[in-house]
Each structure stands twice: as structure tokens, then as C-alpha cells.
XYZ file of C-alpha atoms in Angstrom:
252
model
C -1.289 -16.638 -11.394
C -5.030 -16.154 -11.398
C -6.703 -15.506 -14.739
C -8.392 -12.300 -13.596
C -6.080 -9.682 -12.049
C -6.955 -8.233 -8.660
C -6.232 -4.812 -10.134
C -6.200 -4.017 -13.820
C -5.061 -0.572 -14.982
C -5.694 0.287 -18.631
C -4.330 3.341 -20.423
C -4.312 5.422 -17.229
C -3.462 9.106 -17.494
C -3.532 11.504 -14.571
C -3.245 15.278 -14.733
C -2.822 17.955 -12.080
C -4.172 20.909 -14.033
C -1.943 21.054 -17.119
C 0.748 18.811 -15.593
C 0.704 15.269 -17.007
C 1.731 13.257 -13.924
C 1.016 9.688 -15.118
C 1.239 8.778 -18.787
C -0.675 5.946 -20.397
C -0.021 3.391 -17.637
C -0.968 -0.269 -18.095
C -0.513 -2.445 -15.008
C -1.941 -5.536 -13.313
C -1.748 -6.800 -9.729
C -2.452 -10.433 -8.981
C -3.996 -11.889 -5.842
C -1.660 -12.415 -2.871
C 1.317 -10.815 -4.507
C 3.682 -8.025 -3.432
C 4.592 -5.466 -6.063
C 7.286 -2.861 -5.394
C 7.233 0.522 -7.137
C 10.684 2.031 -7.573
C 12.016 5.164 -9.242
C 13.421 8.604 -8.377
C 11.517 11.114 -6.249
C 8.755 12.873 -8.143
C 8.359 10.166 -10.794
C 4.728 9.366 -9.970
C 4.932 6.352 -7.629
C 2.909 7.817 -4.759
C 0.466 9.454 -7.155
C -0.030 6.056 -8.783
C -0.935 4.137 -5.628
C -3.293 6.930 -4.556
C -5.275 6.174 -7.700
C -6.327 2.821 -6.216
C -8.281 4.265 -3.292
C -9.080 7.526 -5.101
C -7.201 9.723 -2.662
C -6.271 11.941 -5.597
C -9.965 12.886 -5.757
C -9.245 15.196 -2.825
C -7.085 17.388 -5.094
C -9.392 19.750 -7.057
C -7.075 20.046 -10.080
C -6.723 16.254 -10.509
C -8.192 14.600 -13.604
C -7.995 10.895 -14.478
C -8.631 9.145 -17.797
C -8.488 5.454 -18.619
C -9.759 2.529 -16.586
C -8.891 1.098 -13.160
C -10.651 -2.160 -12.355
C -10.849 -3.949 -8.993
C -11.993 -7.541 -9.538
C -13.289 -6.384 -12.906
C -15.295 -3.428 -11.544
C -14.353 0.106 -12.603
C -13.440 2.015 -9.438
C -14.138 5.296 -11.239
C -17.567 4.042 -12.315
C -20.440 3.406 -9.919
C -18.331 1.998 -7.070
C -18.930 3.716 -3.726
C -15.729 5.467 -2.620
C -16.237 4.512 1.043
C -16.568 0.862 0.034
C -13.467 1.187 -2.154
C -11.403 2.590 0.717
C -12.433 -0.259 2.986
C -11.351 -2.757 0.328
C -8.078 -0.933 -0.417
C -6.214 0.047 2.751
C -3.395 2.577 2.999
C -0.290 2.787 5.191
C 1.626 6.049 4.946
C 5.307 6.941 5.073
C 5.118 8.384 8.577
C 3.142 6.443 11.196
C -0.080 8.335 11.872
C -1.863 6.764 14.853
C -4.888 8.638 16.149
C -4.563 10.432 19.495
C -6.494 7.725 21.334
C -5.844 4.322 22.881
C -4.273 1.405 21.064
C -7.618 -0.433 21.179
C -9.619 2.540 19.914
C -7.198 3.073 17.007
C -7.971 -0.409 15.700
C -11.682 -0.219 16.515
C -12.189 3.220 14.972
C -12.864 2.167 11.372
C -15.212 -0.724 12.194
C -17.126 1.517 14.610
C -17.499 4.148 11.888
C -19.051 1.420 9.740
C -21.560 0.556 12.456
C -19.790 -2.359 14.195
C -21.216 -2.242 17.740
C -20.825 -5.765 19.179
C -18.319 -5.335 22.018
C -17.190 -8.955 22.119
C -16.874 -9.121 18.335
C -14.980 -5.833 18.304
C -12.513 -7.099 20.919
C -11.926 -10.233 18.830
C -11.400 -8.126 15.698
C -8.896 -5.878 17.472
C -6.958 -8.883 18.760
C -6.970 -10.630 15.381
C -5.781 -7.457 13.628
C -2.949 -6.931 16.108
C -1.943 -10.592 15.819
C -1.783 -10.294 12.025
C 0.310 -7.130 12.385
C 2.740 -8.960 14.724
C 1.996 -6.502 17.543
C -0.395 -8.344 19.854
C 2.219 -9.838 22.197
C 3.805 -6.420 22.708
C 0.611 -4.509 23.512
C -1.992 -7.011 24.782
C -1.581 -5.831 28.390
C -1.834 -2.111 27.573
C -4.598 -1.778 25.030
C -6.030 1.229 26.883
C -2.694 3.067 26.781
C -2.205 5.907 24.272
C -1.121 4.735 20.837
C 1.325 7.645 20.745
C 3.274 6.010 23.602
C 4.450 3.272 21.219
C 7.799 3.354 19.419
C 7.925 4.419 15.780
C 8.098 0.850 14.521
C 5.245 -0.209 16.778
C 3.175 2.749 15.615
C 3.659 1.697 11.998
C 2.579 -1.864 12.785
C -0.411 -0.376 14.625
C -1.306 1.526 11.457
C -1.048 -1.733 9.511
C -3.324 -3.399 12.089
C -5.762 -0.490 11.762
C -5.877 -1.107 8.026
C -6.300 -4.874 8.531
C -9.271 -4.256 10.857
C -11.197 -2.911 7.869
C -10.739 -6.350 6.254
C -9.231 -5.000 3.029
C -8.290 -7.009 -0.033
C -5.338 -4.784 -0.982
C -2.901 -2.889 1.246
C -1.025 0.079 -0.209
C 2.218 1.022 1.561
C 3.854 4.347 0.711
C 7.478 4.053 1.881
C 6.315 2.458 5.149
C 9.826 1.982 6.586
C 11.583 5.186 5.499
C 11.170 6.754 8.972
C 12.174 3.592 10.859
C 15.435 2.156 12.159
C 16.883 -1.043 10.593
C 15.406 -3.351 13.272
C 11.893 -1.935 12.880
C 12.322 -2.001 9.102
C 13.188 -5.704 9.235
C 10.067 -6.426 11.271
C 7.848 -4.618 8.776
C 9.472 -6.491 5.880
C 8.944 -9.838 7.631
C 5.362 -8.819 8.320
C 4.736 -8.082 4.657
C 5.868 -11.581 3.787
C 3.333 -12.994 6.269
C 0.507 -10.694 5.129
C 0.920 -11.809 1.512
C -0.919 -15.022 2.411
C -4.131 -12.995 2.780
C -3.667 -9.704 0.926
C -2.304 -8.178 -2.248
C 0.283 -5.514 -1.386
C 1.806 -2.613 -3.296
C 4.812 -0.936 -1.684
C 6.504 2.276 -2.785
C 10.174 2.190 -1.821
C 13.382 4.056 -2.548
C 15.430 1.158 -1.156
C 16.540 -1.156 -3.928
C 17.501 -3.900 -1.476
C 14.045 -3.730 0.100
C 12.330 -4.068 -3.257
C 14.477 -7.057 -4.151
C 13.868 -8.708 -0.752
C 10.139 -8.341 -0.282
C 8.464 -8.167 -3.687
C 7.341 -10.685 -6.268
C 7.202 -8.092 -9.047
C 8.808 -4.673 -9.470
C 7.658 -1.671 -11.484
C 10.109 1.094 -12.425
C 8.659 4.575 -12.905
C 10.415 7.554 -14.474
C 8.909 10.988 -15.113
C 5.362 9.642 -15.025
C 6.048 6.690 -17.337
C 5.999 3.016 -16.334
C 9.296 2.006 -17.921
C 9.473 -1.646 -16.923
C 7.312 -4.082 -14.956
C 8.361 -7.680 -14.468
C 9.277 -10.351 -11.958
C 11.554 -8.756 -9.387
C 14.463 -11.085 -10.069
C 14.296 -10.297 -13.781
C 14.157 -6.542 -13.185
C 17.227 -6.610 -10.940
C 19.324 -9.176 -12.796
C 18.278 -8.702 -16.415
C 16.504 -5.365 -16.941
C 15.085 -4.922 -20.418
C 15.422 -1.135 -20.546
C 18.706 0.777 -20.264
C 17.024 3.368 -18.009
C 16.050 0.641 -15.538
C 19.600 -0.692 -15.508
C 21.013 2.803 -14.972
C 18.654 3.462 -12.058
C 19.146 0.215 -10.168
C 22.932 0.428 -10.643
C 22.937 3.902 -9.080
C 23.831 5.955 -12.165
C 20.994 8.357 -11.373
C 18.164 8.818 -8.889
């Protein structure tokens, strides 16, 4: 592991009004590593990953204390939020392609950042689709509507759209929960390939998925980070009885 974490969370607390949603969280993410967040619904997993690109800022009642550092820089300090969101991409539970062509979906973010070179943009779109394992399926219909793709293809398109922004971290909030087993398998294989270039955090309710795809697993319960360790250790030798009860299906 690298000496300096890609992400370093120190004594993080998050409140929605009077509700204490995340409680004194300490967490690190290393370079080129996949971390799975597991735990019952409503335990704070999605809230936690939204901290990393400050999406919770959009909620007026949200208040955050503690430190969150990206390559040692406090993301709640002087860091520009637009820059942060280009460095930390997000893929949501339900595929959300824009109502435009496949090409324009991928090109949208770079264009918004002032990328105007047509040849360079075409190369970026191709490279992003290749990395998202979608290029061979769509290369002859880039001008077709993105909404004409299947659900699994749409999710890979959303991953490609994130990749086009050249992020360092990709957040995935239950990215396969709306997909069939075949599409889910493709996304899982893709995550394994993407790890060579990106750090990934995935929220999942599927224990088998967490054990298959991740290097480390974090178990959340009622806003607390109960256990965070190598995935194999979490699933075969959990240190906390609550972790053992959850992964064995006794609750959740």
C-alpha cells in the first residue's frame, strides 16, 4: 500500500438538522483499490460516499464536521467543488443517461469544461467507451439515442461518462441493483479492469458481490463504521459480533 492514502477521513460527523447520520467515522482509501460498503438500508452508506464529492452540500440541513482529505488536501477547505467533482466521479443506482446521443453523453462533461477540439474529443469518447467495455457494442451507432441502449449498456455508458472526466476516484452507489445477472457480471468484471487506473468505492447490498469485487470491506450500522478490513478477513473472520450477524443473514 502507498504511504499516503488517496482518501483520508478523520473524525467525520454528518448531521441532517438534528439527526446524526454519520458518527465519528475514520476511514482511508488507497490508490487503485476497490472498497465495498455494506450494511442494512438506512445505515449511512450512500450518505458516506456522497461526502467525497460533496453532493450532500445540496441538502440545506446538512452539516459536516471533521476532515476529509484527497491526496492530503481538505475537500471542505479551499478546494473548488467543480474540480473535486471532476476528480471524484459518481455512478448511481439507476442508470441516468442524458436524453441525447451516445457520443454527446460522453462528450458532455469535457465540453462543459471547455474541451473544443473535435478530433481530441472523438478520441476521448472512444477511449472512455473502450475502458467501460462498451465501444465494440456502440461504435457504429454513436449518434443514436443513449436511451435506446439496454439497462446494462446504459450503466456502462454512465461509467464511461464518468471516465471521460478523467477522475481519480469512482463512486458507485449500488450500480448493479437494477440490472439482470448477466449485466451485473459485466459491471463486476469491468470494475476489476478499472482498478488498474482508479480507486473505487462501491455501495452494495449483495454480500457475494462485495466478497467478489472488493479488496477491502467496510460494515456500517446506524451511522457507525463498525468494521473495516481486508475483504477476506471481514467475511471469514469478522472481529465484531454485529458484523458476523449481518453477513450471516441474522439481520438486515
